[in-house]
mmCIF file with all atom_site columns, C-alpha atoms in Angstrom:
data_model
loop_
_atom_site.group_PDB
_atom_site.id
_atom_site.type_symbol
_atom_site.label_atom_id
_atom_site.label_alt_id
_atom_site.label_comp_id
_atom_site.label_asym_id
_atom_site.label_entity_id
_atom_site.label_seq_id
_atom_site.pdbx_PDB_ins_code
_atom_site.Cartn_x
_atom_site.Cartn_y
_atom_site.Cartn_z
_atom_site.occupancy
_atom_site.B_iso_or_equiv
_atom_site.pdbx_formal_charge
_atom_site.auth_seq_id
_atom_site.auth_comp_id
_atom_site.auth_asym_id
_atom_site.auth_atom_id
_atom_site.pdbx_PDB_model_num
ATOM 1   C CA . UNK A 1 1   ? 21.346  -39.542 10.310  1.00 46.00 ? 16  UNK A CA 1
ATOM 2   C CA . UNK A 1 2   ? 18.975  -39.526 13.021  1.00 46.00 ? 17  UNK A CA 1
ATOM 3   C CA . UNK A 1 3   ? 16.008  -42.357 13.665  1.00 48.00 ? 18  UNK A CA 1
ATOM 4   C CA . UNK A 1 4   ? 13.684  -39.899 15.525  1.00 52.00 ? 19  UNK A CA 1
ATOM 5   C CA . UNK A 1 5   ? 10.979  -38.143 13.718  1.00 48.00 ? 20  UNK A CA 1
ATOM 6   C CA . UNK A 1 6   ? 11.008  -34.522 12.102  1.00 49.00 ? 21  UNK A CA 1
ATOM 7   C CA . UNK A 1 7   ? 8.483   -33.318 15.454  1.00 57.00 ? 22  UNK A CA 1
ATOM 8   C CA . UNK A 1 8   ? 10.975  -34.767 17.828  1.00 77.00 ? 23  UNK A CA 1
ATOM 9   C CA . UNK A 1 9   ? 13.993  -33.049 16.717  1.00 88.00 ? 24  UNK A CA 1
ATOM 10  C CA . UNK A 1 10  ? 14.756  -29.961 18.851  1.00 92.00 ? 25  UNK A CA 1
ATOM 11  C CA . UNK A 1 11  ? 15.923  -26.883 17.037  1.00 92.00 ? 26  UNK A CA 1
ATOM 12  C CA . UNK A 1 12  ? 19.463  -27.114 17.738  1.00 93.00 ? 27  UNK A CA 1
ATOM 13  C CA . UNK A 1 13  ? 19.829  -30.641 17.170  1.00 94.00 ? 28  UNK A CA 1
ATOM 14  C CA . UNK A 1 14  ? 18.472  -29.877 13.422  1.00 93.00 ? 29  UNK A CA 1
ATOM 15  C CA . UNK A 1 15  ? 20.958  -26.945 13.090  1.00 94.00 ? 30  UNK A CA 1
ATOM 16  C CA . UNK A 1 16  ? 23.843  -28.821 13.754  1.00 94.00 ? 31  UNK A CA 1
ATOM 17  C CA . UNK A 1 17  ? 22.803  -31.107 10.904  1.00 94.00 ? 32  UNK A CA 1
ATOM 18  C CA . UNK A 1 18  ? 22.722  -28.388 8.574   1.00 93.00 ? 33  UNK A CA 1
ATOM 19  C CA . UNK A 1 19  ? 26.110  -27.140 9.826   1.00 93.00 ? 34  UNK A CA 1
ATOM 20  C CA . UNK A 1 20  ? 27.270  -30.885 9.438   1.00 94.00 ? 35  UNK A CA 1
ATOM 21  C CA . UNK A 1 21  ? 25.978  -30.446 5.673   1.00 92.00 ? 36  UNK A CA 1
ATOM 22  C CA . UNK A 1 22  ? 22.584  -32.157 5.751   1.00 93.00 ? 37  UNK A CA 1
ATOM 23  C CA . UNK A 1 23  ? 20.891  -29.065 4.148   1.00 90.00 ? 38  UNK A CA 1
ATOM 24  C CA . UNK A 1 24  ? 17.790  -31.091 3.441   1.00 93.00 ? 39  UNK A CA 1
ATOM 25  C CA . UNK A 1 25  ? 17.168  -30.762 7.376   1.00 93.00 ? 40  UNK A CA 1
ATOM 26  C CA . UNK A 1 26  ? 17.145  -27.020 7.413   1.00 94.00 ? 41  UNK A CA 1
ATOM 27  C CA . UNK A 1 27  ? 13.302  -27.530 5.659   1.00 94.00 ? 42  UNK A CA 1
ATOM 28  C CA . UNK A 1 28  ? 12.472  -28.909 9.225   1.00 93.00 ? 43  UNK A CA 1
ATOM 29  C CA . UNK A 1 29  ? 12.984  -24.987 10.235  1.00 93.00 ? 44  UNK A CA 1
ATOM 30  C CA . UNK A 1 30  ? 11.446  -23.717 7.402   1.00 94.00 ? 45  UNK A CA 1
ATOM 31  C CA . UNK A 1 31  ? 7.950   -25.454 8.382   1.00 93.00 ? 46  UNK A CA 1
ATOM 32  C CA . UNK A 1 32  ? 8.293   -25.045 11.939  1.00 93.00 ? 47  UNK A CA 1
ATOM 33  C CA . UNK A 1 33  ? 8.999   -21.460 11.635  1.00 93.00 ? 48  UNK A CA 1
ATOM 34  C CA . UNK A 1 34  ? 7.431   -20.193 8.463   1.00 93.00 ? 49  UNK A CA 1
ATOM 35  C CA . UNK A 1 35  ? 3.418   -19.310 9.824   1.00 92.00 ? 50  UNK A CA 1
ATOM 36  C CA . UNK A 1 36  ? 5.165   -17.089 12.793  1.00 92.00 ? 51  UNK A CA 1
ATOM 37  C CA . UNK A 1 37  ? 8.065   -15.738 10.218  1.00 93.00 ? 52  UNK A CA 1
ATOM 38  C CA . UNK A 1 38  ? 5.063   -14.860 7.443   1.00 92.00 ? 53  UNK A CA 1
ATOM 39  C CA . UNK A 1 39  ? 2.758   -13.337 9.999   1.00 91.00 ? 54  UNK A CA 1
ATOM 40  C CA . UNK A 1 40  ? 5.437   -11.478 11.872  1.00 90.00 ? 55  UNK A CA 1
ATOM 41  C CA . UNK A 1 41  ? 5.761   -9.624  8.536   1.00 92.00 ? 56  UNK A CA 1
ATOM 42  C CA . UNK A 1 42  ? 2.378   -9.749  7.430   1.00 90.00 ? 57  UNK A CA 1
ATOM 43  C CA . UNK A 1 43  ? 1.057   -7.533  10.354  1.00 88.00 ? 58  UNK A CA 1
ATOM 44  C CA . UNK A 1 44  ? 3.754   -5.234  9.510   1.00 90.00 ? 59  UNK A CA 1
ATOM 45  C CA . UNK A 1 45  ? 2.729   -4.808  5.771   1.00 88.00 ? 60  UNK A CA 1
ATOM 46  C CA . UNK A 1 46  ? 0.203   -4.185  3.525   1.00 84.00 ? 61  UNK A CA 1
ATOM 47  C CA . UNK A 1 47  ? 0.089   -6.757  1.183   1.00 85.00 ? 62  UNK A CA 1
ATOM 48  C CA . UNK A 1 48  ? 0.291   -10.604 1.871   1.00 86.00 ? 63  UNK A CA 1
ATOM 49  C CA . UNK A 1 49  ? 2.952   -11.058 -1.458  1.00 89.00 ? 64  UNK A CA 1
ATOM 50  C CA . UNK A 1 50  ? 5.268   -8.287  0.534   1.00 89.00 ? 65  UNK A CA 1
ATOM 51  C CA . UNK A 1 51  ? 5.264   -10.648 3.905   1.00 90.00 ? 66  UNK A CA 1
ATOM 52  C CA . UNK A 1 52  ? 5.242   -13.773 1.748   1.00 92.00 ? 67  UNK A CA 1
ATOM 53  C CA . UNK A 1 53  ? 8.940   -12.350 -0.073  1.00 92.00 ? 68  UNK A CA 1
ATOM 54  C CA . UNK A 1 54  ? 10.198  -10.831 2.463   1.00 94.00 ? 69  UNK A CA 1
ATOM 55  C CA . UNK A 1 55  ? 9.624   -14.186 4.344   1.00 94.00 ? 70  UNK A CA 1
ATOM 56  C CA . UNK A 1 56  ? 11.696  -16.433 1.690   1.00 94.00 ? 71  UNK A CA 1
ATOM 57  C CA . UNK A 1 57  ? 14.615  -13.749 2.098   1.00 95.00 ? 72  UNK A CA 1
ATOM 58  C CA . UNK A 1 58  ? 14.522  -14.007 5.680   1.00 95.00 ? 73  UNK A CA 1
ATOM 59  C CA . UNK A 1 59  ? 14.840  -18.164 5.767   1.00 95.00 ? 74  UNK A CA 1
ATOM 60  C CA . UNK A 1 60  ? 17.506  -17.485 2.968   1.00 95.00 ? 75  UNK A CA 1
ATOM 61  C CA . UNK A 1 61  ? 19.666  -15.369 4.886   1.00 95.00 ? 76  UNK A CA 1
ATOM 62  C CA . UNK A 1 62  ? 19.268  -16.958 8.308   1.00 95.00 ? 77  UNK A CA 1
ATOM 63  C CA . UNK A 1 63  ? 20.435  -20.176 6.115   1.00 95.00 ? 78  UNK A CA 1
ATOM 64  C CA . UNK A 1 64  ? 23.676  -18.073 4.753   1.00 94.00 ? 79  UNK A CA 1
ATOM 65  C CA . UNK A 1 65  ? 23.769  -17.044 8.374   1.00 94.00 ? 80  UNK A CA 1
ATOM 66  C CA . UNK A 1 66  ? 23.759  -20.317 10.329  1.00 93.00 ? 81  UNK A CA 1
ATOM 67  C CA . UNK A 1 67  ? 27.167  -20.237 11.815  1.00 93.00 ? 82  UNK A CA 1
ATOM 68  C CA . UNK A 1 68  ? 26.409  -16.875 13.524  1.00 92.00 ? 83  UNK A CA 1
ATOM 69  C CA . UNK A 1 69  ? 23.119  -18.584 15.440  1.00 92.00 ? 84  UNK A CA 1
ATOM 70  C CA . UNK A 1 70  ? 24.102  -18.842 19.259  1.00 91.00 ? 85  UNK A CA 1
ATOM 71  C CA . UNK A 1 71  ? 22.690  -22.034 20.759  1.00 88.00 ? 86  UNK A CA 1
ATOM 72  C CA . UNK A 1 72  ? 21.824  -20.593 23.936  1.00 90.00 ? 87  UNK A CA 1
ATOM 73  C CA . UNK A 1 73  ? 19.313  -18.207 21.755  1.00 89.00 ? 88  UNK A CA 1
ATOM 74  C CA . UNK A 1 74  ? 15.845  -18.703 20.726  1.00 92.00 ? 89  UNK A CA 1
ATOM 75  C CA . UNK A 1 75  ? 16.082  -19.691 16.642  1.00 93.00 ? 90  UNK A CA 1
ATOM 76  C CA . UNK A 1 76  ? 12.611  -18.338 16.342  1.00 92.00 ? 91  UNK A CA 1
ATOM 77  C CA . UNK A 1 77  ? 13.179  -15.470 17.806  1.00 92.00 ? 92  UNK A CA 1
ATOM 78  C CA . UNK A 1 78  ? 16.763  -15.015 15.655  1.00 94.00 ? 93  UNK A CA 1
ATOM 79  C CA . UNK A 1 79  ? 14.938  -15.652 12.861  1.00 94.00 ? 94  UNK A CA 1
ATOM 80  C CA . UNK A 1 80  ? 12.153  -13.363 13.492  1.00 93.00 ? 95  UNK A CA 1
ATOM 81  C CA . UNK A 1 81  ? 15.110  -10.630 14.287  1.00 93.00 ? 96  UNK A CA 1
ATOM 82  C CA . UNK A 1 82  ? 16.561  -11.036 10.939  1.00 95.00 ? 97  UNK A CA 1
ATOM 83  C CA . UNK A 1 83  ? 12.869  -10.527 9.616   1.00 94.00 ? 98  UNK A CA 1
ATOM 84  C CA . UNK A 1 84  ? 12.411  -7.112  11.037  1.00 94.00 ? 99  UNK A CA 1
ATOM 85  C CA . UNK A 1 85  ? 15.782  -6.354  9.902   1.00 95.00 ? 100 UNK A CA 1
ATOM 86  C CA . UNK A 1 86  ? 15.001  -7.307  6.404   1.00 95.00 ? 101 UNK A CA 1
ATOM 87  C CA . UNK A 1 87  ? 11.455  -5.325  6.301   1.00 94.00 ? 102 UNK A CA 1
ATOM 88  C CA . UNK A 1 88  ? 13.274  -2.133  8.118   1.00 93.00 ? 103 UNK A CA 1
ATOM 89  C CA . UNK A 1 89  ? 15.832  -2.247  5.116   1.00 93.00 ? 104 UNK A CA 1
ATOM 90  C CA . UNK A 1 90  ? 12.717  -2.989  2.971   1.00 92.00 ? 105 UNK A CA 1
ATOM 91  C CA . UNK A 1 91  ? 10.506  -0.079  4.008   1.00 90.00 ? 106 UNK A CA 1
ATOM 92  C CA . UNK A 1 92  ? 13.936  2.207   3.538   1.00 89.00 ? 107 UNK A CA 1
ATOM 93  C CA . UNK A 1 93  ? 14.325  1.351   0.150   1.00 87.00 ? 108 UNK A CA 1
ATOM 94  C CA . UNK A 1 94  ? 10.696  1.730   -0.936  1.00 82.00 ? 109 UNK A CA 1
ATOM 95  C CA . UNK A 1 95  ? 10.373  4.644   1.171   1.00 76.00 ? 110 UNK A CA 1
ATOM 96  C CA . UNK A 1 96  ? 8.495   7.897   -0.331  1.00 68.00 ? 111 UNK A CA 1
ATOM 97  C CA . UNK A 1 97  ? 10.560  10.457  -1.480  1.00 64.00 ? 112 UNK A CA 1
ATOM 98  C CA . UNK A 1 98  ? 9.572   14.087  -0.644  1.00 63.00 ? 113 UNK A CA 1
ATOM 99  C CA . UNK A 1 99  ? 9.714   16.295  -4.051  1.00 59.00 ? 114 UNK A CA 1
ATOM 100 C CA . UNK A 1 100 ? 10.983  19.687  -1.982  1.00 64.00 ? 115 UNK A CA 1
ATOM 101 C CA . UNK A 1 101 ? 9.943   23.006  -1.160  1.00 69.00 ? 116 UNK A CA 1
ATOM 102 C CA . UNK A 1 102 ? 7.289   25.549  -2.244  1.00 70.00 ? 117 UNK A CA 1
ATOM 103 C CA . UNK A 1 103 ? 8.896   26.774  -5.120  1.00 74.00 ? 118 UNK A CA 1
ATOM 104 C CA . UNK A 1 104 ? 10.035  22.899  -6.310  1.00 76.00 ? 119 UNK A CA 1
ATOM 105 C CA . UNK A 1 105 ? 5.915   22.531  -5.910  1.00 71.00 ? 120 UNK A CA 1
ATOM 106 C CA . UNK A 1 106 ? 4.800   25.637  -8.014  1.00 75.00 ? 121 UNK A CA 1
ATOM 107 C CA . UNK A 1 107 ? 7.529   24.701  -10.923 1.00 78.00 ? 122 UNK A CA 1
ATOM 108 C CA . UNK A 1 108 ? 5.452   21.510  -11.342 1.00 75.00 ? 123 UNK A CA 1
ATOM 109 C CA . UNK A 1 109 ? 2.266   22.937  -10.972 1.00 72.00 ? 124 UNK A CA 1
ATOM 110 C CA . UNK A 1 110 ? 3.178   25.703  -13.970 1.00 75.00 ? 125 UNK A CA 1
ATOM 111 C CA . UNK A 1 111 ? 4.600   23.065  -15.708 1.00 77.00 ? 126 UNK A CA 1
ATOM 112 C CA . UNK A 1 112 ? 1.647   21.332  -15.741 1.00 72.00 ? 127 UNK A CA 1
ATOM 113 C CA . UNK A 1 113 ? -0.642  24.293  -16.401 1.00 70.00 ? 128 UNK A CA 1
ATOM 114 C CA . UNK A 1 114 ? 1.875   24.877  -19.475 1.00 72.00 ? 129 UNK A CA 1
ATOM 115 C CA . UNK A 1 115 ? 1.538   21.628  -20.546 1.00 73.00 ? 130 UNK A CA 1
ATOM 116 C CA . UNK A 1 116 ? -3.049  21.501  -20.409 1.00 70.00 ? 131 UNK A CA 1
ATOM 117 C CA . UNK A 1 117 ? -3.178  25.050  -21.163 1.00 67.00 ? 132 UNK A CA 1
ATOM 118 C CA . UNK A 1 118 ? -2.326  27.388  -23.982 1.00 68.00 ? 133 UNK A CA 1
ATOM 119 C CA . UNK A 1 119 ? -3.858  31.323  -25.289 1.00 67.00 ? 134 UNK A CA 1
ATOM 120 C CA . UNK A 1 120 ? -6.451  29.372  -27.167 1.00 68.00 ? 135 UNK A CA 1
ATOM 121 C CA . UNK A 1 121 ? -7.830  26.788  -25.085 1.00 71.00 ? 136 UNK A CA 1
ATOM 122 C CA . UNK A 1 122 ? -7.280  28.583  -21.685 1.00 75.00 ? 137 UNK A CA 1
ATOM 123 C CA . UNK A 1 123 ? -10.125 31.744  -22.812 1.00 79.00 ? 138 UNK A CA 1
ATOM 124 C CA . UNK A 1 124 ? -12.306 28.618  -23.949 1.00 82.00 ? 139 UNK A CA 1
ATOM 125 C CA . UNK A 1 125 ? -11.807 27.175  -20.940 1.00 81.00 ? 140 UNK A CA 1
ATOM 126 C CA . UNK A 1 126 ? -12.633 30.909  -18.353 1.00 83.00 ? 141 UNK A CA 1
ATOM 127 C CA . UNK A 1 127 ? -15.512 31.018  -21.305 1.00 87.00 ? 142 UNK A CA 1
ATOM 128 C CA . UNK A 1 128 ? -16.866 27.681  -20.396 1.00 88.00 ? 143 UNK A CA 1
ATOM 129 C CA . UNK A 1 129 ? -16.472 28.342  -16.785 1.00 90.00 ? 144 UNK A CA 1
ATOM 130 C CA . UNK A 1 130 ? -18.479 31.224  -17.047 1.00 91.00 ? 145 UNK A CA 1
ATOM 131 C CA . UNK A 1 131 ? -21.049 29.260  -18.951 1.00 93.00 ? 146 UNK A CA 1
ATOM 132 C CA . UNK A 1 132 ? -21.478 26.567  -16.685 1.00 93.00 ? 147 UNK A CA 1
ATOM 133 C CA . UNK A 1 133 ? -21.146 29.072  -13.493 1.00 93.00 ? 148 UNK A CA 1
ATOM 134 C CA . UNK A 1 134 ? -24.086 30.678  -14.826 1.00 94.00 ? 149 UNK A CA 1
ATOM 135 C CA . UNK A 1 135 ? -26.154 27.334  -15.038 1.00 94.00 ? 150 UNK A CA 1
ATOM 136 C CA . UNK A 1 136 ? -25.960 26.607  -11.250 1.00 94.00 ? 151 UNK A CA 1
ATOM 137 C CA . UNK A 1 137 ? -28.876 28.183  -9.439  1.00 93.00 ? 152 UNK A CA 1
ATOM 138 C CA . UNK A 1 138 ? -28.241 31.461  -7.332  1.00 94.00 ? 153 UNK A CA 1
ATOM 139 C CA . UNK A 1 139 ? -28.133 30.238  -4.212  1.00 94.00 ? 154 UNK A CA 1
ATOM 140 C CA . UNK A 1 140 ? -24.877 27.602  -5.158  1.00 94.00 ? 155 UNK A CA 1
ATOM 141 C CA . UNK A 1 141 ? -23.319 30.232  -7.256  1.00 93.00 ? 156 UNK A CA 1
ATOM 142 C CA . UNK A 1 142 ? -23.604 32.499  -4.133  1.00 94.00 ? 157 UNK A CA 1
ATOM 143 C CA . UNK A 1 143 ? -21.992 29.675  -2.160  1.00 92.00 ? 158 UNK A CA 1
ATOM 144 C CA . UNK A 1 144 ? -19.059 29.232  -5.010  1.00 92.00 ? 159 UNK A CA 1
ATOM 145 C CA . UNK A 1 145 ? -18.470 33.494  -4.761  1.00 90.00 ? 160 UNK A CA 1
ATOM 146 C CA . UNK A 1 146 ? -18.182 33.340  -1.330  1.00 92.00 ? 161 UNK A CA 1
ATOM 147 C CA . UNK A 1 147 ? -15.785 30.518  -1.197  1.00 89.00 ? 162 UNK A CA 1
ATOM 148 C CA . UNK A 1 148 ? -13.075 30.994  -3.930  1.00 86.00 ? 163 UNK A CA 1
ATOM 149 C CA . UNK A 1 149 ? -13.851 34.750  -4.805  1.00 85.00 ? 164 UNK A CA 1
ATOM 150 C CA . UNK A 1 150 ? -14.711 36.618  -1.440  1.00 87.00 ? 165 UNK A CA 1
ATOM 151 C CA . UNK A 1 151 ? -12.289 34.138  0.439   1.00 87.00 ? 166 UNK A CA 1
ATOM 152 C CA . UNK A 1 152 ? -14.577 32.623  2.991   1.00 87.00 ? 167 UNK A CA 1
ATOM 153 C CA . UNK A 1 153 ? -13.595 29.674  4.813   1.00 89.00 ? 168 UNK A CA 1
ATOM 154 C CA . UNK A 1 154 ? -15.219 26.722  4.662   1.00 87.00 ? 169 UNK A CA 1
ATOM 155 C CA . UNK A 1 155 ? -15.669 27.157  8.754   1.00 88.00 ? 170 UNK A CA 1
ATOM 156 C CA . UNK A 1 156 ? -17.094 30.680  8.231   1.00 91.00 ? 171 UNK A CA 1
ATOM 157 C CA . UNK A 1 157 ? -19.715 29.586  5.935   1.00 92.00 ? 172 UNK A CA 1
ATOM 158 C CA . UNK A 1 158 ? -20.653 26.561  7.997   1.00 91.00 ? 173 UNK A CA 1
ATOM 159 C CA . UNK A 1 159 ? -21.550 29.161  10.738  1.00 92.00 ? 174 UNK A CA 1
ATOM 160 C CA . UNK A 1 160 ? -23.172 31.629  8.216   1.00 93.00 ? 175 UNK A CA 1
ATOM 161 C CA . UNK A 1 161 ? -25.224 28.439  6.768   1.00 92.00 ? 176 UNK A CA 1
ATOM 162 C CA . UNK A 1 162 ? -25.592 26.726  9.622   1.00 92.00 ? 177 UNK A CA 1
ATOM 163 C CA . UNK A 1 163 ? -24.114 23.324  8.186   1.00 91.00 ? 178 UNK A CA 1
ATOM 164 C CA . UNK A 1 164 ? -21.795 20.875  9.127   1.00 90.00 ? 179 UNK A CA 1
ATOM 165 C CA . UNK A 1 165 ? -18.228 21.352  8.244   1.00 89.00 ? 180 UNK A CA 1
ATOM 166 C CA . UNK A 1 166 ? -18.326 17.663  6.341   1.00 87.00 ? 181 UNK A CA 1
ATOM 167 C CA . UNK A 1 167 ? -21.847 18.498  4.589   1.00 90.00 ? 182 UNK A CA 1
ATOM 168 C CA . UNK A 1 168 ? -20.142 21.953  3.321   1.00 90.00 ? 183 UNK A CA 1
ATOM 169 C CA . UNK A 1 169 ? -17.038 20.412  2.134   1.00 89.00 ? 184 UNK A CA 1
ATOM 170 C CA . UNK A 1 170 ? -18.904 17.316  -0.047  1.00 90.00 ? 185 UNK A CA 1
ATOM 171 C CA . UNK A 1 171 ? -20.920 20.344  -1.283  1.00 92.00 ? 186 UNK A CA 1
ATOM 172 C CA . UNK A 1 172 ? -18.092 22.202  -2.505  1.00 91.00 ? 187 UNK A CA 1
ATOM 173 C CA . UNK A 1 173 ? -16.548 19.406  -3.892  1.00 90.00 ? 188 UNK A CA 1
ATOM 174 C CA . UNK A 1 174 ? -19.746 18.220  -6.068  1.00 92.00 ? 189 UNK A CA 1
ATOM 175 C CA . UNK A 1 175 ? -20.312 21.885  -6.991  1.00 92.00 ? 190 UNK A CA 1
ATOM 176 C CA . UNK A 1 176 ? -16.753 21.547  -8.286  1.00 91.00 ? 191 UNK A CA 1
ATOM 177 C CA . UNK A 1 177 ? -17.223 18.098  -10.074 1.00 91.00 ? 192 UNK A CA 1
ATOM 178 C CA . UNK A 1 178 ? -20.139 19.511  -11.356 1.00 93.00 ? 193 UNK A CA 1
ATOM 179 C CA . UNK A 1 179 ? -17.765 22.883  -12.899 1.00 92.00 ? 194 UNK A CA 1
ATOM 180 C CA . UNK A 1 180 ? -15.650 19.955  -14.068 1.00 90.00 ? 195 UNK A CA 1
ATOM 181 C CA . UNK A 1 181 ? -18.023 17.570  -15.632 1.00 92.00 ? 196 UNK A CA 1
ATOM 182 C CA . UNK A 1 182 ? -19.812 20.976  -17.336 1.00 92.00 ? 197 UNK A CA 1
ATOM 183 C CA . UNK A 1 183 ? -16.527 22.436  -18.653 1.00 88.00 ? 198 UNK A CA 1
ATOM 184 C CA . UNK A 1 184 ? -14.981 18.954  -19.766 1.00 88.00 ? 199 UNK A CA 1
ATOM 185 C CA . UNK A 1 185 ? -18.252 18.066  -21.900 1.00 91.00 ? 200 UNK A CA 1
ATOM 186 C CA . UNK A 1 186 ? -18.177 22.007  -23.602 1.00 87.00 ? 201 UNK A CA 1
ATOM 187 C CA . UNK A 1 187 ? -14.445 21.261  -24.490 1.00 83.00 ? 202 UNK A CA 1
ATOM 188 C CA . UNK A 1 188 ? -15.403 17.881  -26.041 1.00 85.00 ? 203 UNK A CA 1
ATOM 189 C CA . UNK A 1 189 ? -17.712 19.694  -28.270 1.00 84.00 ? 204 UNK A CA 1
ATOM 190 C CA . UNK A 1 190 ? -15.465 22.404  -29.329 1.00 76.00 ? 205 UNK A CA 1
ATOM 191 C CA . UNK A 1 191 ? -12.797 19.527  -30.728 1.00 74.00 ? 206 UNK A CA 1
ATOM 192 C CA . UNK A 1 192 ? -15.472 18.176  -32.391 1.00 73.00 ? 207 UNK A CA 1
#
């Protein structure tokens, strides 16, 4: 075993005493390389646990992988290489899967509308709407008609209203909430 301090060892001096079988050395690496290893990945990822595994892993397999480490290389930058590696098979894995097409889309959506919606509660639902359509003031139903019955863009009636396309949109969306809200609180009372 060596007399010269942890610090003093060079990188390839410690791997050959792991390759000699003095495994307890290897933990030399892990310290010296672990803050560039964890924030190599943690740039990369969203979450500090994701870096933080995906760091162990990487120290695990360079470990497994020791005997494949060319001296005249860089072990931080090997190391950092099998990191990447590791999140690119990573991000693979937990990649999002696309559901399909069009029609793959409007089988879900009618299953769900099959699902919420029967005869009964879908004419006490157009009832409610109606209701609660009738309770906004005329200038917002107006606004509503134009939208989703007359089929006015949202562009075309920031021009005819002279608003800005992101004031028009939050409009149309709390006009909708509002539908919601209205319509949710009428069904409540009808169940009770």
């Amino acid at each position: 075993m060596s007399q010269k301090a942890p610090i003093e060892l060079t990188d390839i001096h410690i791997i050959e005493q792991v390759k000699r079988g003095d495994i307890h050395a290897y933990s030399i690496l892990v310290r010296r390389y672990e803050p560039s290893v964890r924030a190599c990945l943690r740039v990369r990822l969203e979450t500090a646990h994701e870096a933080e595994d995906l760091a162990q892993e990487a120290f695990i397999l360079a470990y497994k992988k020791l005997e494949d480490f060319q001296s005249d290389c860089s072990f931080g930058a090997w190391l950092r290489g099998i990191a990447i590696n590791l999140l690119r098979n990573y991000r693979r894995k937990h990649k999002l899967i696309a559901v399909g097409g069009h029609a793959e889309l409007e089988t879900l959506v009618n299953e769900h509308i099959d699902e919420r919606f029967n005869e009964d509660n879908e004419s006490a639902h157009l009832s409610n709407l109606k209701s609660c359509f009738n309770r906004l003031d005329q200038k917002m139903r107006l606004l509503l008609n134009e939208h989703y019955n007359l089929g006015f863009s949202v562009t075309e009636l920031c021009t005819k209203y002279d608003e800005r396309h992101s004031t028009m949109t939050m409009r149309l969306y709390r006009l909708r909430q509002k539908l919601k809200s209205c319509i949710d609180s009428k069904m409540r009372d009808l169940t009770q």
